[in-house]
PDB file of C-alpha atoms in Angstrom:
ATOM      1  CA  MET A   1       0.000   0.000   0.000  1.00  0.00           C
ATOM      2  CA  GLY A   2       1.310   3.442  -0.858  1.00  0.00           C
ATOM      3  CA  ARG A   3       0.961   6.607  -2.915  1.00  0.00           C
ATOM      4  CA  ILE A   4       0.927   5.828  -6.631  1.00  0.00           C
ATOM      5  CA  VAL A   5       0.911   8.137  -9.644  1.00  0.00           C
ATOM      6  CA  ILE A   6      -0.829   6.340 -12.496  1.00  0.00           C
ATOM      7  CA  ALA A   7       0.020   7.536 -16.011  1.00  0.00           C
ATOM      8  CA  LEU A   8      -2.731   6.382 -18.380  1.00  0.00           C
ATOM      9  CA  GLY A   9      -1.964   5.676 -22.031  1.00  0.00           C
ATOM     10  CA  GLY A  10      -4.249   6.394 -24.950  1.00  0.00           C
ATOM     11  CA  ASN A  11      -5.865   2.942 -24.884  1.00  0.00           C
ATOM     12  CA  ALA A  12      -7.281   3.765 -21.432  1.00  0.00           C
ATOM     13  CA  LEU A  13      -9.289   6.583 -23.018  1.00  0.00           C
ATOM     14  CA  GLN A  14     -10.086   5.341 -26.517  1.00  0.00           C
ATOM     15  CA  GLU A  15     -10.376   1.597 -26.987  1.00  0.00           C
ATOM     16  CA  ASN A  16     -11.043   1.956 -30.709  1.00  0.00           C
ATOM     17  CA  PRO A  17      -8.815   4.681 -32.258  1.00  0.00           C
ATOM     18  CA  LYS A  18     -11.234   4.984 -35.181  1.00  0.00           C
ATOM     19  CA  ASP A  19     -14.135   5.927 -32.901  1.00  0.00           C
ATOM     20  CA  THR A  20     -13.279   9.295 -31.371  1.00  0.00           C
ATOM     21  CA  SER A  21     -16.819  10.128 -30.253  1.00  0.00           C
ATOM     22  CA  ALA A  22     -17.546  11.382 -26.755  1.00  0.00           C
ATOM     23  CA  GLU A  23     -19.818   8.400 -26.165  1.00  0.00           C
ATOM     24  CA  ALA A  24     -17.048   5.936 -27.015  1.00  0.00           C
ATOM     25  CA  GLN A  25     -14.552   7.715 -24.780  1.00  0.00           C
ATOM     26  CA  LEU A  26     -16.894   7.732 -21.789  1.00  0.00           C
ATOM     27  CA  LYS A  27     -17.592   4.030 -22.305  1.00  0.00           C
ATOM     28  CA  THR A  28     -13.855   3.287 -22.362  1.00  0.00           C
ATOM     29  CA  CYS A  29     -13.308   5.427 -19.262  1.00  0.00           C
ATOM     30  CA  ARG A  30     -15.950   3.428 -17.394  1.00  0.00           C
ATOM     31  CA  ASN A  31     -14.027   0.259 -18.170  1.00  0.00           C
ATOM     32  CA  THR A  32     -10.740   1.934 -17.188  1.00  0.00           C
ATOM     33  CA  ALA A  33     -12.289   3.036 -13.902  1.00  0.00           C
ATOM     34  CA  LYS A  34     -12.780  -0.588 -12.826  1.00  0.00           C
ATOM     35  CA  PHE A  35      -9.024  -1.258 -12.995  1.00  0.00           C
ATOM     36  CA  ILE A  36      -8.220   2.023 -11.264  1.00  0.00           C
ATOM     37  CA  VAL A  37     -10.662   1.419  -8.413  1.00  0.00           C
ATOM     38  CA  ASP A  38      -9.214  -2.087  -7.967  1.00  0.00           C
ATOM     39  CA  ILE A  39      -5.988  -0.315  -6.977  1.00  0.00           C
ATOM     40  CA  VAL A  40      -7.829   2.054  -4.635  1.00  0.00           C
ATOM     41  CA  GLU A  41      -9.726  -0.839  -3.060  1.00  0.00           C
ATOM     42  CA  SER A  42      -6.392  -2.452  -2.193  1.00  0.00           C
ATOM     43  CA  GLY A  43      -5.650   0.494   0.080  1.00  0.00           C
ATOM     44  CA  ASN A  44      -3.521   2.627  -2.214  1.00  0.00           C
ATOM     45  CA  GLU A  45      -3.628   6.392  -2.579  1.00  0.00           C
ATOM     46  CA  ILE A  46      -3.660   7.329  -6.259  1.00  0.00           C
ATOM     47  CA  ILE A  47      -3.098  10.343  -8.483  1.00  0.00           C
ATOM     48  CA  ILE A  48      -3.987  10.068 -12.169  1.00  0.00           C
ATOM     49  CA  ALA A  49      -2.235  11.551 -15.194  1.00  0.00           C
ATOM     50  CA  HIS A  50      -3.157  10.921 -18.814  1.00  0.00           C
ATOM     51  CA  GLY A  51      -2.330  11.670 -22.424  1.00  0.00           C
ATOM     52  CA  ASN A  52      -4.441  13.771 -24.792  1.00  0.00           C
ATOM     53  CA  GLY A  53      -2.914  13.397 -28.266  1.00  0.00           C
ATOM     54  CA  PRO A  54      -6.000  12.349 -30.273  1.00  0.00           C
ATOM     55  CA  GLN A  55      -8.325  14.600 -28.280  1.00  0.00           C
ATOM     56  CA  VAL A  56      -6.319  17.808 -28.594  1.00  0.00           C
ATOM     57  CA  GLY A  57      -5.700  17.011 -32.244  1.00  0.00           C
ATOM     58  CA  GLN A  58      -9.440  16.689 -32.790  1.00  0.00           C
ATOM     59  CA  ILE A  59     -10.082  20.037 -31.090  1.00  0.00           C
ATOM     60  CA  VAL A  60      -7.376  21.795 -33.118  1.00  0.00           C
ATOM     61  CA  SER A  61      -8.621  20.253 -36.374  1.00  0.00           C
ATOM     62  CA  THR A  62     -12.205  21.311 -35.664  1.00  0.00           C
ATOM     63  CA  TYR A  63     -11.195  24.956 -35.249  1.00  0.00           C
ATOM     64  CA  GLU A  64      -8.929  24.796 -38.299  1.00  0.00           C
ATOM     65  CA  ALA A  65     -11.722  23.341 -40.450  1.00  0.00           C
ATOM     66  CA  ALA A  66     -14.178  25.983 -39.234  1.00  0.00           C
ATOM     67  CA  ALA A  67     -11.698  28.769 -39.986  1.00  0.00           C
ATOM     68  CA  GLN A  68     -11.172  27.422 -43.504  1.00  0.00           C
ATOM     69  CA  GLN A  69     -14.930  27.596 -44.113  1.00  0.00           C
ATOM     70  CA  ASP A  70     -15.359  31.023 -42.513  1.00  0.00           C
ATOM     71  CA  LYS A  71     -12.342  33.339 -42.326  1.00  0.00           C
ATOM     72  CA  SER A  72     -14.035  35.371 -39.573  1.00  0.00           C
ATOM     73  CA  ILE A  73     -13.708  32.417 -37.150  1.00  0.00           C
ATOM     74  CA  PRO A  74     -10.409  32.672 -35.264  1.00  0.00           C
ATOM     75  CA  ILE A  75      -8.254  29.568 -34.794  1.00  0.00           C
ATOM     76  CA  MET A  76      -8.179  28.691 -31.096  1.00  0.00           C
ATOM     77  CA  PRO A  77      -4.685  29.108 -29.555  1.00  0.00           C
ATOM     78  CA  PHE A  78      -2.995  25.792 -28.827  1.00  0.00           C
ATOM     79  CA  PRO A  79      -2.732  26.236 -25.006  1.00  0.00           C
ATOM     80  CA  GLU A  80      -6.491  26.773 -24.867  1.00  0.00           C
ATOM     81  CA  CYS A  81      -7.025  23.626 -26.933  1.00  0.00           C
ATOM     82  CA  GLY A  82      -4.918  21.756 -24.379  1.00  0.00           C
ATOM     83  CA  ALA A  83      -7.056  23.149 -21.562  1.00  0.00           C
ATOM     84  CA  MET A  84     -10.218  22.039 -23.361  1.00  0.00           C
ATOM     85  CA  SER A  85      -8.863  18.520 -23.716  1.00  0.00           C
ATOM     86  CA  GLN A  86      -7.949  18.398 -20.002  1.00  0.00           C
ATOM     87  CA  GLY A  87     -11.485  19.357 -19.053  1.00  0.00           C
ATOM     88  CA  TYR A  88     -13.117  16.996 -21.552  1.00  0.00           C
ATOM     89  CA  ILE A  89     -11.028  13.965 -20.573  1.00  0.00           C
ATOM     90  CA  GLY A  90     -11.073  14.840 -16.876  1.00  0.00           C
ATOM     91  CA  TYR A  91     -14.860  15.044 -16.883  1.00  0.00           C
ATOM     92  CA  HIS A  92     -15.150  11.520 -18.287  1.00  0.00           C
ATOM     93  CA  LEU A  93     -12.520  10.034 -15.991  1.00  0.00           C
ATOM     94  CA  GLN A  94     -13.774  11.661 -12.801  1.00  0.00           C
ATOM     95  CA  GLN A  95     -17.376  10.716 -13.516  1.00  0.00           C
ATOM     96  CA  ALA A  96     -16.460   7.118 -14.334  1.00  0.00           C
ATOM     97  CA  ILE A  97     -14.171   6.712 -11.312  1.00  0.00           C
ATOM     98  CA  ARG A  98     -16.639   8.425  -8.980  1.00  0.00           C
ATOM     99  CA  ASP A  99     -19.456   6.125 -10.108  1.00  0.00           C
ATOM    100  CA  GLU A 100     -17.286   2.996  -9.691  1.00  0.00           C
ATOM    101  CA  LEU A 101     -16.292   4.142  -6.196  1.00  0.00           C
ATOM    102  CA  ARG A 102     -19.979   4.529  -5.301  1.00  0.00           C
ATOM    103  CA  VAL A 103     -20.786   1.037  -6.639  1.00  0.00           C
ATOM    104  CA  ARG A 104     -18.157  -0.378  -4.263  1.00  0.00           C
ATOM    105  CA  ASN A 105     -19.168   1.917  -1.389  1.00  0.00           C
ATOM    106  CA  ILE A 106     -15.740   3.572  -1.222  1.00  0.00           C
ATOM    107  CA  LYS A 107     -16.081   7.052   0.226  1.00  0.00           C
ATOM    108  CA  LYS A 108     -13.619   9.090  -1.815  1.00  0.00           C
ATOM    109  CA  GLU A 109     -14.075  12.127  -4.025  1.00  0.00           C
ATOM    110  CA  VAL A 110     -12.508  12.732  -7.446  1.00  0.00           C
ATOM    111  CA  ALA A 111     -11.458  16.084  -8.911  1.00  0.00           C
ATOM    112  CA  THR A 112      -9.786  17.219 -12.126  1.00  0.00           C
ATOM    113  CA  ILE A 113      -7.318  20.091 -11.907  1.00  0.00           C
ATOM    114  CA  ILE A 114      -6.701  22.084 -15.085  1.00  0.00           C
ATOM    115  CA  THR A 115      -2.935  21.994 -14.703  1.00  0.00           C
ATOM    116  CA  GLN A 116      -0.303  24.414 -15.972  1.00  0.00           C
ATOM    117  CA  VAL A 117       3.276  23.157 -16.142  1.00  0.00           C
ATOM    118  CA  LYS A 118       6.158  25.597 -16.193  1.00  0.00           C
ATOM    119  CA  VAL A 119       8.832  25.195 -18.851  1.00  0.00           C
ATOM    120  CA  SER A 120      11.953  27.181 -19.684  1.00  0.00           C
ATOM    121  CA  GLN A 121      11.906  29.519 -22.659  1.00  0.00           C
ATOM    122  CA  ASP A 122      15.517  28.398 -23.183  1.00  0.00           C
ATOM    123  CA  ASP A 123      14.555  24.718 -23.472  1.00  0.00           C
ATOM    124  CA  PRO A 124      16.283  23.259 -26.548  1.00  0.00           C
ATOM    125  CA  GLY A 125      12.951  21.754 -27.599  1.00  0.00           C
ATOM    126  CA  PHE A 126      11.860  25.215 -28.755  1.00  0.00           C
ATOM    127  CA  LEU A 127      14.654  25.204 -31.341  1.00  0.00           C
ATOM    128  CA  ASN A 128      13.354  22.049 -32.999  1.00  0.00           C
ATOM    129  CA  PRO A 129       9.528  21.780 -33.044  1.00  0.00           C
ATOM    130  CA  SER A 130       8.717  18.123 -33.638  1.00  0.00           C
ATOM    131  CA  LYS A 131       5.227  17.239 -32.345  1.00  0.00           C
ATOM    132  CA  PRO A 132       2.596  17.233 -35.141  1.00  0.00           C
ATOM    133  CA  VAL A 133      -0.851  18.571 -34.217  1.00  0.00           C
ATOM    134  CA  GLY A 134      -4.084  19.278 -36.020  1.00  0.00           C
ATOM    135  CA  SER A 135      -5.145  18.954 -39.644  1.00  0.00           C
ATOM    136  CA  PHE A 136      -3.307  18.110 -42.839  1.00  0.00           C
ATOM    137  CA  PHE A 137      -2.748  20.933 -45.330  1.00  0.00           C
ATOM    138  CA  SER A 138      -1.503  21.292 -48.874  1.00  0.00           C
ATOM    139  CA  LYS A 139       1.933  22.793 -49.484  1.00  0.00           C
ATOM    140  CA  GLU A 140       0.336  26.088 -50.526  1.00  0.00           C
ATOM    141  CA  GLU A 141      -1.896  26.229 -47.437  1.00  0.00           C
ATOM    142  CA  ALA A 142       1.081  25.358 -45.221  1.00  0.00           C
ATOM    143  CA  GLU A 143       3.139  28.188 -46.696  1.00  0.00           C
ATOM    144  CA  MET A 144       0.274  30.605 -46.071  1.00  0.00           C
ATOM    145  CA  LEU A 145      -0.041  29.488 -42.428  1.00  0.00           C
ATOM    146  CA  GLU A 146       3.700  29.901 -41.929  1.00  0.00           C
ATOM    147  CA  LYS A 147       3.460  33.435 -43.267  1.00  0.00           C
ATOM    148  CA  GLU A 148       0.202  34.533 -41.609  1.00  0.00           C
ATOM    149  CA  LYS A 149       0.302  32.596 -38.312  1.00  0.00           C
ATOM    150  CA  ASN A 150       4.059  32.091 -37.918  1.00  0.00           C
ATOM    151  CA  TYR A 151       3.462  28.323 -37.680  1.00  0.00           C
ATOM    152  CA  VAL A 152       6.163  25.736 -38.309  1.00  0.00           C
ATOM    153  CA  MET A 153       4.795  23.317 -40.909  1.00  0.00           C
ATOM    154  CA  LYS A 154       6.349  19.973 -41.881  1.00  0.00           C
ATOM    155  CA  ASN A 155       5.527  17.211 -44.329  1.00  0.00           C
ATOM    156  CA  ASP A 156       4.020  14.322 -42.352  1.00  0.00           C
ATOM    157  CA  ALA A 157       4.966  11.041 -44.051  1.00  0.00           C
ATOM    158  CA  ASN A 158       3.872  12.427 -47.441  1.00  0.00           C
ATOM    159  CA  ARG A 159       0.282  12.615 -46.205  1.00  0.00           C
ATOM    160  CA  GLY A 160       0.310  16.411 -46.254  1.00  0.00           C
ATOM    161  CA  PHE A 161       1.705  19.234 -44.182  1.00  0.00           C
ATOM    162  CA  ARG A 162       0.920  19.608 -40.492  1.00  0.00           C
ATOM    163  CA  ARG A 163       1.792  22.133 -37.840  1.00  0.00           C
ATOM    164  CA  VAL A 164       4.541  20.995 -35.480  1.00  0.00           C
ATOM    165  CA  VAL A 165       5.133  22.391 -31.995  1.00  0.00           C
ATOM    166  CA  PRO A 166       8.018  22.085 -29.515  1.00  0.00           C
ATOM    167  CA  SER A 167       8.195  19.495 -26.728  1.00  0.00           C
ATOM    168  CA  PRO A 168       9.961  21.116 -23.740  1.00  0.00           C
ATOM    169  CA  MET A 169      10.739  19.369 -20.457  1.00  0.00           C
ATOM    170  CA  PRO A 170       8.562  20.095 -17.388  1.00  0.00           C
ATOM    171  CA  LEU A 171      10.154  22.117 -14.577  1.00  0.00           C
ATOM    172  CA  GLU A 172       7.381  22.923 -12.083  1.00  0.00           C
ATOM    173  CA  VAL A 173       3.643  22.416 -11.673  1.00  0.00           C
ATOM    174  CA  ALA A 174       1.887  25.742 -11.121  1.00  0.00           C
ATOM    175  CA  GLU A 175      -1.022  24.182  -9.184  1.00  0.00           C
ATOM    176  CA  GLU A 176       1.276  22.127  -6.950  1.00  0.00           C
ATOM    177  CA  LYS A 177      -0.132  23.460  -3.649  1.00  0.00           C
ATOM    178  CA  VAL A 178      -3.745  22.857  -4.656  1.00  0.00           C
ATOM    179  CA  ILE A 179      -2.975  19.315  -5.804  1.00  0.00           C
ATOM    180  CA  LYS A 180      -1.068  18.549  -2.599  1.00  0.00           C
ATOM    181  CA  THR A 181      -3.940  19.846  -0.475  1.00  0.00           C
ATOM    182  CA  LEU A 182      -6.475  17.607  -2.222  1.00  0.00           C
ATOM    183  CA  VAL A 183      -4.209  14.544  -2.100  1.00  0.00           C
ATOM    184  CA  GLU A 184      -3.413  15.040   1.582  1.00  0.00           C
ATOM    185  CA  ALA A 185      -7.160  15.266   2.260  1.00  0.00           C
ATOM    186  CA  GLY A 186      -7.575  11.781   0.754  1.00  0.00           C
ATOM    187  CA  HIS A 187      -9.126  12.748  -2.567  1.00  0.00           C
ATOM    188  CA  ILE A 188      -8.284  11.286  -5.973  1.00  0.00           C
ATOM    189  CA  VAL A 189      -6.801  13.950  -8.247  1.00  0.00           C
ATOM    190  CA  ILE A 190      -6.601  13.912 -12.043  1.00  0.00           C
ATOM    191  CA  THR A 191      -3.783  16.244 -13.063  1.00  0.00           C
ATOM    192  CA  VAL A 192      -1.135  17.109 -15.699  1.00  0.00           C
ATOM    193  CA  GLY A 193      -3.545  15.943 -18.388  1.00  0.00           C
ATOM    194  CA  GLY A 194      -1.758  15.670 -21.720  1.00  0.00           C
ATOM    195  CA  GLY A 195       1.453  16.588 -19.929  1.00  0.00           C
ATOM    196  CA  GLY A 196      -0.077  19.814 -18.639  1.00  0.00           C
ATOM    197  CA  ILE A 197      -0.524  23.165 -20.377  1.00  0.00           C
ATOM    198  CA  PRO A 198       3.005  24.491 -21.032  1.00  0.00           C
ATOM    199  CA  VAL A 199       3.530  27.950 -19.567  1.00  0.00           C
ATOM    200  CA  ILE A 200       6.486  30.289 -19.223  1.00  0.00           C
ATOM    201  CA  GLU A 201       6.769  32.519 -16.152  1.00  0.00           C
ATOM    202  CA  GLU A 202       7.913  36.080 -16.730  1.00  0.00           C
ATOM    203  CA  HIS A 203       7.896  38.646 -13.918  1.00  0.00           C
ATOM    204  CA  ASN A 204       5.629  36.363 -11.871  1.00  0.00           C
ATOM    205  CA  ILE A 205       3.112  36.166 -14.747  1.00  0.00           C
ATOM    206  CA  LEU A 206       2.288  32.895 -16.516  1.00  0.00           C
ATOM    207  CA  LYS A 207       1.935  32.804 -20.291  1.00  0.00           C
ATOM    208  CA  GLY A 208       0.748  29.766 -22.243  1.00  0.00           C
ATOM    209  CA  VAL A 209       2.966  28.647 -25.110  1.00  0.00           C
ATOM    210  CA  PRO A 210       2.127  26.445 -28.117  1.00  0.00           C
ATOM    211  CA  ALA A 211       3.955  23.273 -27.146  1.00  0.00           C
ATOM    212  CA  VAL A 212       3.383  19.692 -25.973  1.00  0.00           C
ATOM    213  CA  ILE A 213       4.926  18.283 -22.794  1.00  0.00           C
ATOM    214  CA  ASP A 214       5.316  14.516 -22.871  1.00  0.00           C
ATOM    215  CA  LYS A 215       2.767  13.115 -20.410  1.00  0.00           C
ATOM    216  CA  ASP A 216       5.242  10.528 -19.074  1.00  0.00           C
ATOM    217  CA  PHE A 217       7.754  13.239 -18.116  1.00  0.00           C
ATOM    218  CA  ALA A 218       4.976  15.334 -16.546  1.00  0.00           C
ATOM    219  CA  SER A 219       3.746  12.259 -14.643  1.00  0.00           C
ATOM    220  CA  GLU A 220       7.262  11.705 -13.311  1.00  0.00           C
ATOM    221  CA  LYS A 221       7.480  15.342 -12.230  1.00  0.00           C
ATOM    222  CA  ILE A 222       4.182  15.272 -10.315  1.00  0.00           C
ATOM    223  CA  ALA A 223       5.180  11.929  -8.746  1.00  0.00           C
ATOM    224  CA  GLU A 224       8.335  13.545  -7.352  1.00  0.00           C
ATOM    225  CA  ILE A 225       6.443  16.633  -6.175  1.00  0.00           C
ATOM    226  CA  LEU A 226       3.867  14.503  -4.319  1.00  0.00           C
ATOM    227  CA  GLU A 227       6.528  12.202  -2.804  1.00  0.00           C
ATOM    228  CA  ALA A 228       4.893   9.192  -4.420  1.00  0.00           C
ATOM    229  CA  ASP A 229       6.159   5.707  -3.659  1.00  0.00           C
ATOM    230  CA  MET A 230       5.537   4.430  -7.161  1.00  0.00           C
ATOM    231  CA  LEU A 231       5.090   5.599 -10.743  1.00  0.00           C
ATOM    232  CA  LEU A 232       2.799   3.205 -12.618  1.00  0.00           C
ATOM    233  CA  ILE A 233       2.943   3.788 -16.386  1.00  0.00           C
ATOM    234  CA  LEU A 234       0.126   1.973 -18.185  1.00  0.00           C
ATOM    235  CA  THR A 235       0.414   1.429 -21.912  1.00  0.00           C
ATOM    236  CA  ALA A 236      -0.629  -0.981 -24.669  1.00  0.00           C
ATOM    237  CA  VAL A 237       1.836  -3.773 -23.801  1.00  0.00           C
ATOM    238  CA  ASP A 238       2.082  -5.947 -20.696  1.00  0.00           C
ATOM    239  CA  LYS A 239       5.855  -5.573 -20.314  1.00  0.00           C
ATOM    240  CA  VAL A 240       8.903  -3.809 -21.711  1.00  0.00           C
ATOM    241  CA  ALA A 241      10.872  -5.678 -24.372  1.00  0.00           C
ATOM    242  CA  ILE A 242      14.354  -5.411 -25.789  1.00  0.00           C
ATOM    243  CA  ASN A 243      14.937  -6.369 -29.419  1.00  0.00           C
ATOM    244  CA  TYR A 244      11.236  -5.706 -29.862  1.00  0.00           C
ATOM    245  CA  GLY A 245       9.750  -7.372 -32.938  1.00  0.00           C
ATOM    246  CA  LYS A 246      12.930  -9.320 -33.701  1.00  0.00           C
ATOM    247  CA  GLU A 247      13.734 -13.014 -33.456  1.00  0.00           C
ATOM    248  CA  ASP A 248      15.638 -12.474 -30.215  1.00  0.00           C
ATOM    249  CA  GLU A 249      12.874 -10.378 -28.631  1.00  0.00           C
ATOM    250  CA  LYS A 250      12.984 -10.572 -24.831  1.00  0.00           C
ATOM    251  CA  TRP A 251      10.302  -9.402 -22.396  1.00  0.00           C
ATOM    252  CA  LEU A 252      11.616  -8.039 -19.101  1.00  0.00           C
ATOM    253  CA  ASP A 253      10.187  -8.738 -15.644  1.00  0.00           C
ATOM    254  CA  GLU A 254      12.669  -6.417 -13.949  1.00  0.00           C
ATOM    255  CA  MET A 255      15.182  -3.790 -15.000  1.00  0.00           C
ATOM    256  CA  THR A 256      17.737  -1.847 -12.980  1.00  0.00           C
ATOM    257  CA  VAL A 257      18.549   1.784 -13.666  1.00  0.00           C
ATOM    258  CA  SER A 258      21.972   0.885 -15.059  1.00  0.00           C
ATOM    259  CA  GLN A 259      20.454  -1.756 -17.347  1.00  0.00           C
ATOM    260  CA  GLY A 260      17.842   0.716 -18.565  1.00  0.00           C
ATOM    261  CA  GLU A 261      20.464   3.331 -19.348  1.00  0.00           C
ATOM    262  CA  GLU A 262      22.495   0.775 -21.296  1.00  0.00           C
ATOM    263  CA  TYR A 263      19.427  -0.376 -23.241  1.00  0.00           C
ATOM    264  CA  ILE A 264      18.759   3.263 -24.193  1.00  0.00           C
ATOM    265  CA  LYS A 265      22.334   3.623 -25.490  1.00  0.00           C
ATOM    266  CA  GLN A 266      21.847   0.467 -27.548  1.00  0.00           C
ATOM    267  CA  GLY A 267      18.715   1.951 -29.142  1.00  0.00           C
ATOM    268  CA  HIS A 268      16.181  -0.615 -27.909  1.00  0.00           C
ATOM    269  CA  PHE A 269      13.329   1.846 -27.310  1.00  0.00           C
ATOM    270  CA  ALA A 270      11.486   3.845 -29.961  1.00  0.00           C
ATOM    271  CA  PRO A 271      11.360   7.657 -29.593  1.00  0.00           C
ATOM    272  CA  GLY A 272       7.813   8.907 -29.075  1.00  0.00           C
ATOM    273  CA  SER A 273       6.738   5.445 -27.897  1.00  0.00           C
ATOM    274  CA  MET A 274       8.560   3.421 -25.231  1.00  0.00           C
ATOM    275  CA  LEU A 275      11.623   5.691 -24.890  1.00  0.00           C
ATOM    276  CA  PRO A 276       9.951   8.517 -22.901  1.00  0.00           C
ATOM    277  CA  LYS A 277       8.318   5.936 -20.626  1.00  0.00           C
ATOM    278  CA  ILE A 278      11.690   4.350 -19.854  1.00  0.00           C
ATOM    279  CA  LYS A 279      13.339   7.738 -19.317  1.00  0.00           C
ATOM    280  CA  ALA A 280      10.551   8.864 -16.990  1.00  0.00           C
ATOM    281  CA  ALA A 281      10.688   5.604 -15.031  1.00  0.00           C
ATOM    282  CA  LEU A 282      14.469   5.837 -14.637  1.00  0.00           C
ATOM    283  CA  ALA A 283      14.300   9.480 -13.514  1.00  0.00           C
ATOM    284  CA  PHE A 284      11.707   8.650 -10.852  1.00  0.00           C
ATOM    285  CA  VAL A 285      13.607   5.641  -9.489  1.00  0.00           C
ATOM    286  CA  LYS A 286      16.862   7.636  -9.393  1.00  0.00           C
ATOM    287  CA  SER A 287      15.200  10.494  -7.469  1.00  0.00           C
ATOM    288  CA  LYS A 288      15.036   8.457  -4.237  1.00  0.00           C
ATOM    289  CA  ASP A 289      16.332   5.003  -3.278  1.00  0.00           C
ATOM    290  CA  SER A 290      13.016   3.601  -2.108  1.00  0.00           C
ATOM    291  CA  ARG A 291      11.076   4.521  -5.256  1.00  0.00           C
ATOM    292  CA  VAL A 292       9.907   2.008  -7.847  1.00  0.00           C
ATOM    293  CA  ALA A 293       8.417   2.369 -11.311  1.00  0.00           C
ATOM    294  CA  ILE A 294       6.334  -0.197 -13.180  1.00  0.00           C
ATOM    295  CA  ILE A 295       5.442  -0.277 -16.863  1.00  0.00           C
ATOM    296  CA  SER A 296       2.515  -2.516 -17.754  1.00  0.00           C
ATOM    297  CA  SER A 297      -0.898  -2.615 -19.407  1.00  0.00           C
ATOM    298  CA  LEU A 298      -4.158  -1.350 -17.954  1.00  0.00           C
ATOM    299  CA  ASN A 299      -5.777  -4.769 -17.550  1.00  0.00           C
ATOM    300  CA  LYS A 300      -2.667  -6.145 -15.833  1.00  0.00           C
ATOM    301  CA  ALA A 301      -2.229  -3.130 -13.525  1.00  0.00           C
ATOM    302  CA  LYS A 302      -3.308  -4.834 -10.282  1.00  0.00           C
ATOM    303  CA  ALA A 303      -1.276  -7.955 -11.087  1.00  0.00           C
ATOM    304  CA  ALA A 304       1.724  -5.730 -11.827  1.00  0.00           C
ATOM    305  CA  LEU A 305       1.416  -4.089  -8.406  1.00  0.00           C
ATOM    306  CA  ASP A 306       1.322  -7.577  -6.858  1.00  0.00           C
ATOM    307  CA  GLY A 307       4.578  -8.414  -8.652  1.00  0.00           C
ATOM    308  CA  ASN A 308       3.058 -10.879 -11.097  1.00  0.00           C
ATOM    309  CA  GLU A 309       3.036  -8.782 -14.281  1.00  0.00           C
ATOM    310  CA  GLY A 310       4.684  -5.785 -15.880  1.00  0.00           C
ATOM    311  CA  THR A 311       8.275  -4.602 -15.895  1.00  0.00           C
ATOM    312  CA  ARG A 312       9.529  -3.330 -12.547  1.00  0.00           C
ATOM    313  CA  ILE A 313      12.279  -0.691 -12.658  1.00  0.00           C
ATOM    314  CA  ILE A 314      14.437  -0.617  -9.504  1.00  0.00           C
TER     315      ILE A 314
END
């Protein structure tokens, strides 16, 4: 039993990637809630983080499509789109978890915090925008957006041009005190959704910036801030593998920090997929001797906590 930050992957929010409707997401969240409440019922204190890639992309694309049809409609700034996705996903998760808690007669409350995460304006990520967001455009439309909106547009696998934004590292969580207060009072908090809304602080004033913070790095940051005992990263696979997809593929039950660092050097983990999860897990375990990270799938989460599934990083 302990304090656990749970980082939910996309499959915990959208079971079928082709069905991005609100109804489908809420249905998936209700299923996800059963696995989450299993962990609560075992006596653990949990904090939930989650991704938002498809959802924020859908929001951005909707505004872009509307603006193309009617030039008087302004395109919504990217930080605001991130905030919308936090509220939309948080609403579904907190309702689903709250209802599952009531079914099991567990007296806990659930709250979503629209979370701002401070980043440095000198972060090297700002020099190389790499995260694609929103709609596909023709080369001519992309050139116009670069000129009129100062966007950075890149060809996305020859499918068209998309806007790309930076991916800076998280430094601080602006709502840290509020989150701590709720957690200490025994409530379940949903926070740093989509990695949090990236903000830069200037003269004690926060300003949102068009960027994407990796949700695994933000989950690791909030886990350190809240003095969590464990970081539980839930994804689409049951365990971490080296030589993934090859004849000598090997699934790992346990991995030390030094082994993980060596596997990274050897190029075993794909950027934008397993690599940030491994890096976040290693950073959390290195932050304090007693801390543990686990990478596993949603439906094996409880078994992973019991030591019977997942990859444990020590």
